[in-house]
mmCIF file of C-alpha atoms and ligand atoms in Angstrom:
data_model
loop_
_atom_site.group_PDB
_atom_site.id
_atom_site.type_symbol
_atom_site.label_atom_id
_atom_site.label_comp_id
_atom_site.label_asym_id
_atom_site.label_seq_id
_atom_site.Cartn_x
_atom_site.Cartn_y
_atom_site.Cartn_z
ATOM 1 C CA UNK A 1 -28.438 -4.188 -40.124
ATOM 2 C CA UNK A 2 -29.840 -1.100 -41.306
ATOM 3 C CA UNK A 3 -31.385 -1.184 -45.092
ATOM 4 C CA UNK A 4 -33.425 1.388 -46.407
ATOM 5 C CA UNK A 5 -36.913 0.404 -46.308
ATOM 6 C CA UNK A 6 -37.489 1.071 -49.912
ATOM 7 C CA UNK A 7 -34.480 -1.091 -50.887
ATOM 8 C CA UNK A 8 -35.588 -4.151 -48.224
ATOM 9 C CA UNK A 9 -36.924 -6.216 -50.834
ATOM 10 C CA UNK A 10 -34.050 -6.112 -53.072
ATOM 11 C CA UNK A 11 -31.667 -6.757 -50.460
ATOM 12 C CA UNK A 12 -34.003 -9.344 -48.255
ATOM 13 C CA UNK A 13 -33.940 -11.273 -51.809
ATOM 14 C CA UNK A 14 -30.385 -10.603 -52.398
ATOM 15 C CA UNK A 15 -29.418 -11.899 -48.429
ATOM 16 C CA UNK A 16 -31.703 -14.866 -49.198
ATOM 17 C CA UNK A 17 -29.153 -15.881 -52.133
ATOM 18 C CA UNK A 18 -25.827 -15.090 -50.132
ATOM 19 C CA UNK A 19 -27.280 -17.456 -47.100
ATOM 20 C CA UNK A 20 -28.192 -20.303 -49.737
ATOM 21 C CA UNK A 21 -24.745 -20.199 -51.001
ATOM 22 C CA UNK A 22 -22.515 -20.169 -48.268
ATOM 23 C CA UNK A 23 -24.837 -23.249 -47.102
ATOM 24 C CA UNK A 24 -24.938 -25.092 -50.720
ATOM 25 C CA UNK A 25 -20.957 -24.843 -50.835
ATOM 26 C CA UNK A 26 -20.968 -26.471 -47.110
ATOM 27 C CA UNK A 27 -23.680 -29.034 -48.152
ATOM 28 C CA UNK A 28 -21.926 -29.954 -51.625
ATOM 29 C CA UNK A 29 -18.566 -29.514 -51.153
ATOM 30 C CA UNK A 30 -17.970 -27.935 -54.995
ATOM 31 C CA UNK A 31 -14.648 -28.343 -57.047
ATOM 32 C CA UNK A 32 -12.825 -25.188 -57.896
ATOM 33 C CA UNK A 33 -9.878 -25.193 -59.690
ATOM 34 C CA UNK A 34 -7.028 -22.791 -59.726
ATOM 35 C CA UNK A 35 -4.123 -21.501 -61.892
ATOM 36 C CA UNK A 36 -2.663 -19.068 -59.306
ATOM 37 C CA UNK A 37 0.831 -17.945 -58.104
ATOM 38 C CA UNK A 38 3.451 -19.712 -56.032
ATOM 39 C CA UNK A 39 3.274 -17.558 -53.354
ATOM 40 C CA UNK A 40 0.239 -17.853 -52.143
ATOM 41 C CA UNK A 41 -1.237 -21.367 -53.798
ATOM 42 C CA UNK A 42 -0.894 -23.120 -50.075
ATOM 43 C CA UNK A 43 -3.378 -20.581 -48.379
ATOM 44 C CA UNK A 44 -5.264 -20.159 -51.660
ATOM 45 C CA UNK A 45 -6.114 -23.924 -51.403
ATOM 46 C CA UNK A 46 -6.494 -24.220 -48.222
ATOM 47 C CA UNK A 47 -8.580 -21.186 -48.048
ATOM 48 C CA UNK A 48 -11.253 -23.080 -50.303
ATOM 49 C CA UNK A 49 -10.983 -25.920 -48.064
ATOM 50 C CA UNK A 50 -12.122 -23.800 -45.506
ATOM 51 C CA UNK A 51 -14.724 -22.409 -47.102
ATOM 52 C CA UNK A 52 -16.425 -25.572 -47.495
ATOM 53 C CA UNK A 53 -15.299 -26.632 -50.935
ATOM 54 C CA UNK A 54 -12.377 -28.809 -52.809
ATOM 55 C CA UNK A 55 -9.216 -27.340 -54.499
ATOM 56 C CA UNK A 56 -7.049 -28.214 -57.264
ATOM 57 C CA UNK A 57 -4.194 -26.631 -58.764
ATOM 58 C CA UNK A 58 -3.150 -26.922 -62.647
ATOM 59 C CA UNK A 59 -0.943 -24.810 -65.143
ATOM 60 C CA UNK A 60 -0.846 -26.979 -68.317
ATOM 61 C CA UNK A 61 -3.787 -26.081 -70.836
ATOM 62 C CA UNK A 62 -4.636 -29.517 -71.581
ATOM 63 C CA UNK A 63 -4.665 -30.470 -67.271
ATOM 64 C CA UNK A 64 -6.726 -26.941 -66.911
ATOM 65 C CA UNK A 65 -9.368 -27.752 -69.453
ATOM 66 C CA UNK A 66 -9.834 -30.739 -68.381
ATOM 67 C CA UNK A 67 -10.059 -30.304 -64.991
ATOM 68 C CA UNK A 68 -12.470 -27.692 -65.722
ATOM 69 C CA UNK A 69 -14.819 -29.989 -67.018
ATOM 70 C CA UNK A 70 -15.121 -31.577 -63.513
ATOM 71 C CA UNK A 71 -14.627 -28.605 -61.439
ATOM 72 C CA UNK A 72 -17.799 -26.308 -60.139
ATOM 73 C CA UNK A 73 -15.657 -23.346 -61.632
ATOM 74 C CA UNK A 74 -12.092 -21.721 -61.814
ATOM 75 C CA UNK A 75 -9.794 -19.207 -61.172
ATOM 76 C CA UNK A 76 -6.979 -17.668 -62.503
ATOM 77 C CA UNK A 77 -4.380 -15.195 -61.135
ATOM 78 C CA UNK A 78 -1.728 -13.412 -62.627
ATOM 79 C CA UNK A 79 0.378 -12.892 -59.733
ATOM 80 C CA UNK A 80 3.873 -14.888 -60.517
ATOM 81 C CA UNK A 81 4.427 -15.245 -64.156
ATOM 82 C CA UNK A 82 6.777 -18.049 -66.063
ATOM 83 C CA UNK A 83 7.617 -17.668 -69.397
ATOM 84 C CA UNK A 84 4.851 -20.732 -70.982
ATOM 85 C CA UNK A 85 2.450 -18.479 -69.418
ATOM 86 C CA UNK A 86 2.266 -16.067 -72.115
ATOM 87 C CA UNK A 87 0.771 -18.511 -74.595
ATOM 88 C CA UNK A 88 -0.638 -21.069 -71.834
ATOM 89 C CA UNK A 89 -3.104 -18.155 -70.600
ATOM 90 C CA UNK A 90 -4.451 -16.620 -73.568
ATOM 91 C CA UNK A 91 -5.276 -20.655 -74.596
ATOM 92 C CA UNK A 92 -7.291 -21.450 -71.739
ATOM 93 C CA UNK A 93 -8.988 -18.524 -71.215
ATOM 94 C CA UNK A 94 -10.469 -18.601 -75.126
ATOM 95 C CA UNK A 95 -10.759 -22.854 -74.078
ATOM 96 C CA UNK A 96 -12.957 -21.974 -70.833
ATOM 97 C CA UNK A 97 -14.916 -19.543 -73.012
ATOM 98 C CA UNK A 98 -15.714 -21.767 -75.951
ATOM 99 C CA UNK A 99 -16.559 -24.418 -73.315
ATOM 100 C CA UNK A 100 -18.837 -22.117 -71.816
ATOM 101 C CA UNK A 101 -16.589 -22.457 -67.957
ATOM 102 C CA UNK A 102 -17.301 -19.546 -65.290
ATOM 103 C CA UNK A 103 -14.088 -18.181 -64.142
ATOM 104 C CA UNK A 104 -12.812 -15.506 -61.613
ATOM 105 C CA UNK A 105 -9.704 -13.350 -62.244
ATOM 106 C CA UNK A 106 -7.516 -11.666 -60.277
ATOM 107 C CA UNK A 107 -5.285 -9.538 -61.870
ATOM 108 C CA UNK A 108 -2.721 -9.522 -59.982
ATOM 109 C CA UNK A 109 -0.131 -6.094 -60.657
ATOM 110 C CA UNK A 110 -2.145 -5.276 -63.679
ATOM 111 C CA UNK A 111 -0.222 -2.783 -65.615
ATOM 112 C CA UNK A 112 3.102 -4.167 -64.879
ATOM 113 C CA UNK A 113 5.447 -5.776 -67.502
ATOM 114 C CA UNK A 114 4.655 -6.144 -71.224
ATOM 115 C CA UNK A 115 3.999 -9.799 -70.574
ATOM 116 C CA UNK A 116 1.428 -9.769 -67.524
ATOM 117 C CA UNK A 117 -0.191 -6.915 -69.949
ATOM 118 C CA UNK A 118 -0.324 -8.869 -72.939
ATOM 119 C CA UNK A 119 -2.078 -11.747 -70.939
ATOM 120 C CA UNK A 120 -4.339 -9.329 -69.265
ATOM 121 C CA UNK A 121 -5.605 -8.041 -72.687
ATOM 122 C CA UNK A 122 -5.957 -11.290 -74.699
ATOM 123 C CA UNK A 123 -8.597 -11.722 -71.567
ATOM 124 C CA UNK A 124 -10.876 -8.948 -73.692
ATOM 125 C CA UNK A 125 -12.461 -11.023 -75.731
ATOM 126 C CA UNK A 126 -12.613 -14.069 -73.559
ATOM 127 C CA UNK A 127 -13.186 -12.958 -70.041
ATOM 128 C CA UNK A 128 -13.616 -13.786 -66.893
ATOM 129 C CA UNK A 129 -16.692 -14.292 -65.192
ATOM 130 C CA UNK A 130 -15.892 -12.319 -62.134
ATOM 131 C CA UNK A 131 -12.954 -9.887 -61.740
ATOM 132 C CA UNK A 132 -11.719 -9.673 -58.102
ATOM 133 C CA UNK A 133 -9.023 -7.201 -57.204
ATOM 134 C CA UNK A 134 -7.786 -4.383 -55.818
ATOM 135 C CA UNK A 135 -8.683 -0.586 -56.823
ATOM 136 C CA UNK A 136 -5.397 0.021 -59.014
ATOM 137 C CA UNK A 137 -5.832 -3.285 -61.006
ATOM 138 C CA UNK A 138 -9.280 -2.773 -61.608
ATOM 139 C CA UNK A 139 -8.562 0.556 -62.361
ATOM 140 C CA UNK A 140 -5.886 -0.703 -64.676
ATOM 141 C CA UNK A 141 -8.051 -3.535 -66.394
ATOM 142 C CA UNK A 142 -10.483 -1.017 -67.258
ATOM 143 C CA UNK A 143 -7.804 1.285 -68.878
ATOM 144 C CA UNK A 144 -6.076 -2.084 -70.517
ATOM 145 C CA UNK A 145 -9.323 -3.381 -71.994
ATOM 146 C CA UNK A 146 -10.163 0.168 -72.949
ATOM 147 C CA UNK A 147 -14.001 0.631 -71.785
ATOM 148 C CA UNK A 148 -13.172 4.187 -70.629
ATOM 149 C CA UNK A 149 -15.010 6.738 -72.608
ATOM 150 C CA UNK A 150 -12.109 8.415 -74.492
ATOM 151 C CA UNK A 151 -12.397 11.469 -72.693
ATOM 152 C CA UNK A 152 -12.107 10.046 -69.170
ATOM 153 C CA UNK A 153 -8.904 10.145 -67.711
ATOM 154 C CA UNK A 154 -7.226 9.096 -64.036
ATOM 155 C CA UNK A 155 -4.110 11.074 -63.671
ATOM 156 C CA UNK A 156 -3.659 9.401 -60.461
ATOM 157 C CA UNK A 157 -3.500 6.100 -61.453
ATOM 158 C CA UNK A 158 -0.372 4.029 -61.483
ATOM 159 C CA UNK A 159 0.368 0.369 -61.287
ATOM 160 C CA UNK A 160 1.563 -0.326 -58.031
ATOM 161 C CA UNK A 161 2.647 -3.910 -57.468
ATOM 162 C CA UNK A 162 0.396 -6.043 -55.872
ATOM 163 C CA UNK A 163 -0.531 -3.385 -53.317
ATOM 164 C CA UNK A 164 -3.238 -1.200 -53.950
ATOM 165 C CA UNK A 165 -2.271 2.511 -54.102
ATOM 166 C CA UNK A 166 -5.637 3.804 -54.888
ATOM 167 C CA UNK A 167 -9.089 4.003 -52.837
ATOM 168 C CA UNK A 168 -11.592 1.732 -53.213
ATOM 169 C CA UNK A 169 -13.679 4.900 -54.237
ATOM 170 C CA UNK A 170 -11.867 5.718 -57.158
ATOM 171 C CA UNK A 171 -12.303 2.283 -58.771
ATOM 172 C CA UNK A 172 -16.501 2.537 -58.898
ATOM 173 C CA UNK A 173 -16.687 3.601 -62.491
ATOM 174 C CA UNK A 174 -13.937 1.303 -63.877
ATOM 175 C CA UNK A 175 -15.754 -1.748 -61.737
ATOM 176 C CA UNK A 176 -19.165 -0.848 -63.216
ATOM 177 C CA UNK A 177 -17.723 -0.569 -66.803
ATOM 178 C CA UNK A 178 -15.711 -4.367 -66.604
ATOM 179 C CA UNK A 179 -18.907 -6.257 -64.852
ATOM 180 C CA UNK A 180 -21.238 -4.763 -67.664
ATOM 181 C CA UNK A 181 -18.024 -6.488 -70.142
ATOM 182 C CA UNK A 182 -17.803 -9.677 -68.354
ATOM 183 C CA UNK A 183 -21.960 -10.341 -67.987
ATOM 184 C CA UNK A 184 -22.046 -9.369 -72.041
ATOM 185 C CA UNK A 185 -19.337 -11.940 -72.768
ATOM 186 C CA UNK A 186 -20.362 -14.417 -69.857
ATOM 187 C CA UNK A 187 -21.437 -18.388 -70.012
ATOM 188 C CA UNK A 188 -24.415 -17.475 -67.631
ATOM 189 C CA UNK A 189 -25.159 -14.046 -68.817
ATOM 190 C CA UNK A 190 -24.286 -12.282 -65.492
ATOM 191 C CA UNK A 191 -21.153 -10.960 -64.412
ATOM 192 C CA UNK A 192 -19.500 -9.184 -61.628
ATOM 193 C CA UNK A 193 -16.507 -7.231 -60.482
ATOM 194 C CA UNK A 194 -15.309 -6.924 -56.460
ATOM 195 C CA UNK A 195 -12.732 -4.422 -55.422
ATOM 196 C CA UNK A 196 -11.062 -5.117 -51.746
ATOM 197 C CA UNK A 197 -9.960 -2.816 -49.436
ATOM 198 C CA UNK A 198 -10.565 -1.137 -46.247
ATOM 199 C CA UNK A 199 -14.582 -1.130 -47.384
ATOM 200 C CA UNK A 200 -15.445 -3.383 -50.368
ATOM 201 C CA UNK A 201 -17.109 -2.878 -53.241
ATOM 202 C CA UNK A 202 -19.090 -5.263 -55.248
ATOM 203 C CA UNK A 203 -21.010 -4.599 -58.290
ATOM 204 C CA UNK A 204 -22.654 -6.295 -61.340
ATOM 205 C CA UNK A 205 -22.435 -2.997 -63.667
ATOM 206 C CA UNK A 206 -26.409 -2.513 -62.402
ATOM 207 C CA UNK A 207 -26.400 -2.865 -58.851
ATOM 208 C CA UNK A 208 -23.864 -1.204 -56.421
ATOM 209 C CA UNK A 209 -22.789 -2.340 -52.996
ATOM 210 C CA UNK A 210 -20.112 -1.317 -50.269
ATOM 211 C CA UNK A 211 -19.192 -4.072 -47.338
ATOM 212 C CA UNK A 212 -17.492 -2.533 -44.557
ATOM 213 C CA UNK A 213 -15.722 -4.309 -42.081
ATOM 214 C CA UNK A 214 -12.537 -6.674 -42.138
ATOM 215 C CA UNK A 215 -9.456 -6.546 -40.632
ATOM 216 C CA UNK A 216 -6.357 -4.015 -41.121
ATOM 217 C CA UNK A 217 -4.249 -7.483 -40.018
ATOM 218 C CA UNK A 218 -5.634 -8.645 -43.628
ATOM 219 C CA UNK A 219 -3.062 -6.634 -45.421
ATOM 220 C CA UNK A 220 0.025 -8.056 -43.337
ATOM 221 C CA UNK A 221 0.148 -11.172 -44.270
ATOM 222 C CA UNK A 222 0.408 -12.576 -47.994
ATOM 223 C CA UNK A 223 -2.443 -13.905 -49.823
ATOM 224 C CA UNK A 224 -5.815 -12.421 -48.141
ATOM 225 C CA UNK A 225 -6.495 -11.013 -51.784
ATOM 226 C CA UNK A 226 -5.518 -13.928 -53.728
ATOM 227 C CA UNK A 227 -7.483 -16.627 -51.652
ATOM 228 C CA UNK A 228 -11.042 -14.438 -51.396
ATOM 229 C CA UNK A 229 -10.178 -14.519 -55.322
ATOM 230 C CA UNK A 230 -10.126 -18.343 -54.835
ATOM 231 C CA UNK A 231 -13.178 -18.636 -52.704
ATOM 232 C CA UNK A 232 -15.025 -16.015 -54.705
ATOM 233 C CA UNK A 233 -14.601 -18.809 -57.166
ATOM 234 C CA UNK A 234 -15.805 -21.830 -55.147
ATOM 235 C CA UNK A 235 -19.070 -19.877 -54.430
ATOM 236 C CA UNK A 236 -19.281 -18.945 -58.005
ATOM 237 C CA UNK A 237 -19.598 -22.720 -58.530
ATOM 238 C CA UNK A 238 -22.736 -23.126 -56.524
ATOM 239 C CA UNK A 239 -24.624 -19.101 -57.461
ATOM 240 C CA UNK A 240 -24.336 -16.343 -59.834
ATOM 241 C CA UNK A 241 -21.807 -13.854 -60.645
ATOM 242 C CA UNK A 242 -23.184 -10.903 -58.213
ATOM 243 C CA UNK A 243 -23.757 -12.908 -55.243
ATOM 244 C CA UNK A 244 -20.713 -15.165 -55.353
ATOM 245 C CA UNK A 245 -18.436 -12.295 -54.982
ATOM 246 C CA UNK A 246 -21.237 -10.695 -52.214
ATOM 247 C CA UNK A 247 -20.676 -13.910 -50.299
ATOM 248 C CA UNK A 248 -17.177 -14.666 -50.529
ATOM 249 C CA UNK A 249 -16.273 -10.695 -49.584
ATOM 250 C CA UNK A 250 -18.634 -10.973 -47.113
ATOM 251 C CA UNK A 251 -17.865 -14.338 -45.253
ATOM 252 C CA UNK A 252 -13.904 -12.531 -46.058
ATOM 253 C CA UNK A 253 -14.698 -9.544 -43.312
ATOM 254 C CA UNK A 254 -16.571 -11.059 -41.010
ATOM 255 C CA UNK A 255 -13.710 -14.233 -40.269
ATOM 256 C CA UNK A 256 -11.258 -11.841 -40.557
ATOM 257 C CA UNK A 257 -12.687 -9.599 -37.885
ATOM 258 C CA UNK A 258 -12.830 -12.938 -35.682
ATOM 259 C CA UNK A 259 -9.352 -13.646 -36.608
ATOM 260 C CA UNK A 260 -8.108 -10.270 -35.033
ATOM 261 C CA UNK A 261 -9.562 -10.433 -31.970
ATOM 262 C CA UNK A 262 -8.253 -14.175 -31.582
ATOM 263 C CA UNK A 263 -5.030 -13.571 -33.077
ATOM 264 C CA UNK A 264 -0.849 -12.366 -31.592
ATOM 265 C CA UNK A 265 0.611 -11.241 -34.961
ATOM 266 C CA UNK A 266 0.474 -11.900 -38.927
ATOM 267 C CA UNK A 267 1.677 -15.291 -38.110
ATOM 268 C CA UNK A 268 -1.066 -16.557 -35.559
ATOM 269 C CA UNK A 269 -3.496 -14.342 -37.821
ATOM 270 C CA UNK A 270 -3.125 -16.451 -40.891
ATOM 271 C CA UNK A 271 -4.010 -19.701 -38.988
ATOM 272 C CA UNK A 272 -6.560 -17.744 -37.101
ATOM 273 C CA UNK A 273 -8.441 -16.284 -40.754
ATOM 274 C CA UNK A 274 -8.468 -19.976 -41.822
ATOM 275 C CA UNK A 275 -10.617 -21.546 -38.479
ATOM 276 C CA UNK A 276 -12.529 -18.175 -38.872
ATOM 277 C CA UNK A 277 -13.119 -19.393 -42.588
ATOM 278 C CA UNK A 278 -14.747 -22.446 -41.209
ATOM 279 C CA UNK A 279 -16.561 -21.426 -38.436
ATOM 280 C CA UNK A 280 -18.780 -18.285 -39.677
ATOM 281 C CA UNK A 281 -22.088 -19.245 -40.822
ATOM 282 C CA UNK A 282 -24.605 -18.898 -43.063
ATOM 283 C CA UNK A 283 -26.332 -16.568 -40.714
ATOM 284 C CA UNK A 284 -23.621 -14.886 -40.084
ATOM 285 C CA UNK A 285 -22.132 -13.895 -43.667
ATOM 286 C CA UNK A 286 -25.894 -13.051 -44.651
ATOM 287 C CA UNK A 287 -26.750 -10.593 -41.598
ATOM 288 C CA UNK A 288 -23.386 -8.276 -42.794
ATOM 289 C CA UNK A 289 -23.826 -4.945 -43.567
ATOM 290 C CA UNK A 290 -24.682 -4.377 -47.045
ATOM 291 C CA UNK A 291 -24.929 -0.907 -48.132
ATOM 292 C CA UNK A 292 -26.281 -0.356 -51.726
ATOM 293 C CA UNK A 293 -24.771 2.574 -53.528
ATOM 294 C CA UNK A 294 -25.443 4.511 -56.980
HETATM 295 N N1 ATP B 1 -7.605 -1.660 -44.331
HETATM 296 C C1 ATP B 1 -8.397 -2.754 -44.348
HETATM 297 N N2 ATP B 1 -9.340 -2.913 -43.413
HETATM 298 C C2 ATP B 1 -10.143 -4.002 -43.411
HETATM 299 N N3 ATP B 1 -10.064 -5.011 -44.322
HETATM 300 C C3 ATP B 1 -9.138 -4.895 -45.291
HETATM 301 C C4 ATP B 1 -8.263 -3.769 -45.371
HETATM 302 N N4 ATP B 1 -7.459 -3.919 -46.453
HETATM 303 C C5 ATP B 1 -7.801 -5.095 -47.021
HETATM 304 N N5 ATP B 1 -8.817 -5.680 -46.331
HETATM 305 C C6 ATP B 1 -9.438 -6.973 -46.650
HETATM 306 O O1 ATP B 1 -8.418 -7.856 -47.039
HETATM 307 C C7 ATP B 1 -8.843 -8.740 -48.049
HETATM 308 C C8 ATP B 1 -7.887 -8.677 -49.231
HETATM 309 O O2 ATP B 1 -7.931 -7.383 -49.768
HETATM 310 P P1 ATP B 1 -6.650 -6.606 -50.311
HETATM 311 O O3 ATP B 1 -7.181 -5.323 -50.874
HETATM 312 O O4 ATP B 1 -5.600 -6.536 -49.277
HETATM 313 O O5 ATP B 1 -6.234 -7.571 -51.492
HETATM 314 P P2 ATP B 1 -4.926 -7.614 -52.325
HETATM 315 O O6 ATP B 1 -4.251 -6.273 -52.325
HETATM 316 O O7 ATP B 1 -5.240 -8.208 -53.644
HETATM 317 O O8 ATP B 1 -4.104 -8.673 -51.447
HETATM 318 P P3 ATP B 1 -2.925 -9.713 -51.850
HETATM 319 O O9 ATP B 1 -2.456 -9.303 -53.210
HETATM 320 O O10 ATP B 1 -1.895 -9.555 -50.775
HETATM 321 O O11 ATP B 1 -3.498 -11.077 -51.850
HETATM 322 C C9 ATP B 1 -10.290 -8.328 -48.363
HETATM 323 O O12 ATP B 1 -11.138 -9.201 -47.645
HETATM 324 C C10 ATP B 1 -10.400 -6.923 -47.799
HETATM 325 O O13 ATP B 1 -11.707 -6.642 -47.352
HETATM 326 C C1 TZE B 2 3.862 -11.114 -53.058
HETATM 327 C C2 TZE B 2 3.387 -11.585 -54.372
HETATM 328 N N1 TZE B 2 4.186 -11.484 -55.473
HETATM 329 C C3 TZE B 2 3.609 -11.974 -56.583
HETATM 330 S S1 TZE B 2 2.034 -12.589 -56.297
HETATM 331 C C4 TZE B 2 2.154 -12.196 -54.651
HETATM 332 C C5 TZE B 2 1.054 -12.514 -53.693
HETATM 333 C C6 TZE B 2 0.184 -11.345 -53.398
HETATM 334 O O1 TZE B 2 -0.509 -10.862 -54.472
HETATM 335 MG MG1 MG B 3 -3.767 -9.046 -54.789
#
C-alpha cells in the first residue's frame, strides 16, 4: 500500500467502508436478485454464494418486482436476449425505480442489435444504480444515453460483442459522465460506474480510482464479468454505490490472483476463482491497492 499522504484520509475512510462491507455481507448473508443471461446464471449465482450472500434468479416482471421487495438489491444483464425481453425490461426497470430498488447493470454488448439498444436506452430515465462493464459498453452507454458533449467524439469506438475492444483508459470520461446520471436519478442519491479490465476503474462521477491486479486467466473462461456484476450487486445491498463496486472489483482481483497460482487451466480456474471468492477476507480486499486518479 502506497497512498499519497495528502489523500490518506480519504482513502483510510474509504478502506474503512470496503472492510465493513465485505464483513456485513459475510455476517448477514443479503438477498440479491438477478435477471441475467443463460450463459453464465450458474457461476453468476454461485458467485454470490461465494461472496457471502443469497441468489435468486427471475425474468417475469411481476416475480422480479416482487422479489425485489425482499431482496438486499438487484441486477440486471443484457447479455442473452428473448423476445418478452423487450417490453419485460423497460417495465421493471421504471417498477424498481418508482419503488425506489438499487440495481446494478451490466450492459452486456451494448451497441449491438436494435433490440438490446432499445432496452439499453429506455434505462435513461430509469437507471441503474451502478453500471458495471467493460470499456466499449460503457463507452457505448454513454454514447446511447447521449451525455457526451455534442462535440466529443470516439472514432475508435465500436461495439464489440461481449469482449472489450477498447482500454480501460479510454472509458474515464464516459464512466464519469453515467455515475454523475445514475447518482442524479438514484434511490440513495449516490451512484457509481466500474469498468473491468486488465486495471479497473471505479468512479462515482467525483472521485476516481484505478485497481490493478487480477488475473489474465479471468478473460478465458465465461462469466468473470457477469458474476463481479452480480456480486457488485450483493455488496450494493449492504453499502453505497461507490464502495460496493470498490469492494466487489476489489475482492474480484485479489481471488482471482489466488486462483492462478492454484489453478491447471480455464477449467480448474473457474472452480479455483469460486474457493478464492470465499476465502479472501476483509483484510485482505481492504489492504488492495487503490490508486486515486483525476
Ligand atoms: N488482462 C487482465 N488482467 C487482469 N485481470 C483482468 C484482465 N482482464 C479482465 N480482468 C478481470 O476480469 C474480471 C472481468 O472483467 P472483463 O473485463 O473480462 O469483463 P467482461 O468483458 O464483461 O467479461 P464477461 O463478459 O466474459 O463476463 C474483472 O475482475 C477484471 O479485473
Ligand atoms: C458468451 C456470452 N454470450 C452472451 S452473454 C455471454 C456471457 C459473457 O458476457
Ligand atoms: Mg461482460
Amino acid at each position: 500500500m502506497s497512498d499519497d499522504s495528502s489523500a490518506n484520509d480519504a482513502l483510510g475512510t474509504l478502506r474503512a467502508a470496503i472492510k465493513q462491507a465485505v464483513t456485513d455481507v459475510h455476517e448477514q448473508t443479503p438477498l440479491a436478485q438477478s435477471f441475467t443471461n443463460f450463459v453464465t446464471i450458474n457461476l453468476v449465482a454461485n458467485a454470490q454464494l461465494a461472496a457471502g450472500g443469497t441468489a435468486a434468479m427471475s425474468y417475469l416482471p411481476d416475480d422480479v418486482i416482487a422479489t425485489a421487495e425482499i431482496a438486499g438489491s438487484n441486477y440486471i444483464n443484457v447479455g442473452t436476449l428473448l423476445p418478452f425481453f423487450k417490453d419485460a425490461l423497460p417495465e421493471i426497470a421504471r417498477k424498481l425505480h418508482e419503488n425506489g430498488k438499487t440495481w446494478v447493470l451490466d450492459p452486456v454488448a451494448a451497441g449491438i442489435g436494435e433490440t438490446r439498444t432499445f432496452i439499453l436506452e429506455s434505462f435513461r430515465d430509469a437507471p441503474p444504480t451502478i453500471v458495471r462493464g467493460n470499456a466499449s459498453e460503457v463507452i457505448a452507454l454513454d454514447a446511447m444515453w447521449g451525455l457526451a458533449d455534442a462535440d466529443s467524439t470516439d472514432p475508435t469506438t465500436r461495439p464489440a460483442g461481449v469482449e472489450a475492444v477498447d482500454e480501460v483508459d479510454a472509458a474515464i470520461d464516459a464512466a464519469k459522465r453515467v455515475a454523475r446520471h445514475l447518482a442524479k436519478h438514484s434511490p440513495v442519491g449516490k451512484g457509481a460506474v466500474a469498468v473491468s479490465g486488465a486495471v479497473d476503474l471505479v468512479t462515482d462521477g467525483e472521485r476516481t480510482f484505478r485497481l490493478p491486479g487480477g488475473s489474465a486467466m479471468m478473460t478465458k473462461i465465461t462469466g468473470a464479468g457477469c458474476s463481479l456484476g452480480g456480486v457488485t450487486a450483493t455488496y450494493l445491498a449492504v453499502a453505497e454505490p461507490l464502495v460496493a463496486a470498490l469492494a466487489a472489483s476489489l475482492l474480484y482481483d485479489r481471488a482471482s490472483e489466488i486462483a492462478e497460482v492454484k489453478s491447471d487451466g480455464p477449467g480448474s480456474f473457474q472452480v479455483a476463482l469460486l474457493d478464492a471468492l470465499w476465502n479472501v477476507t476483509a483484510d485482505q480486499v481492504a489492504a488492495s491497492d487503490i490508486i486515486e486518479t483525476n
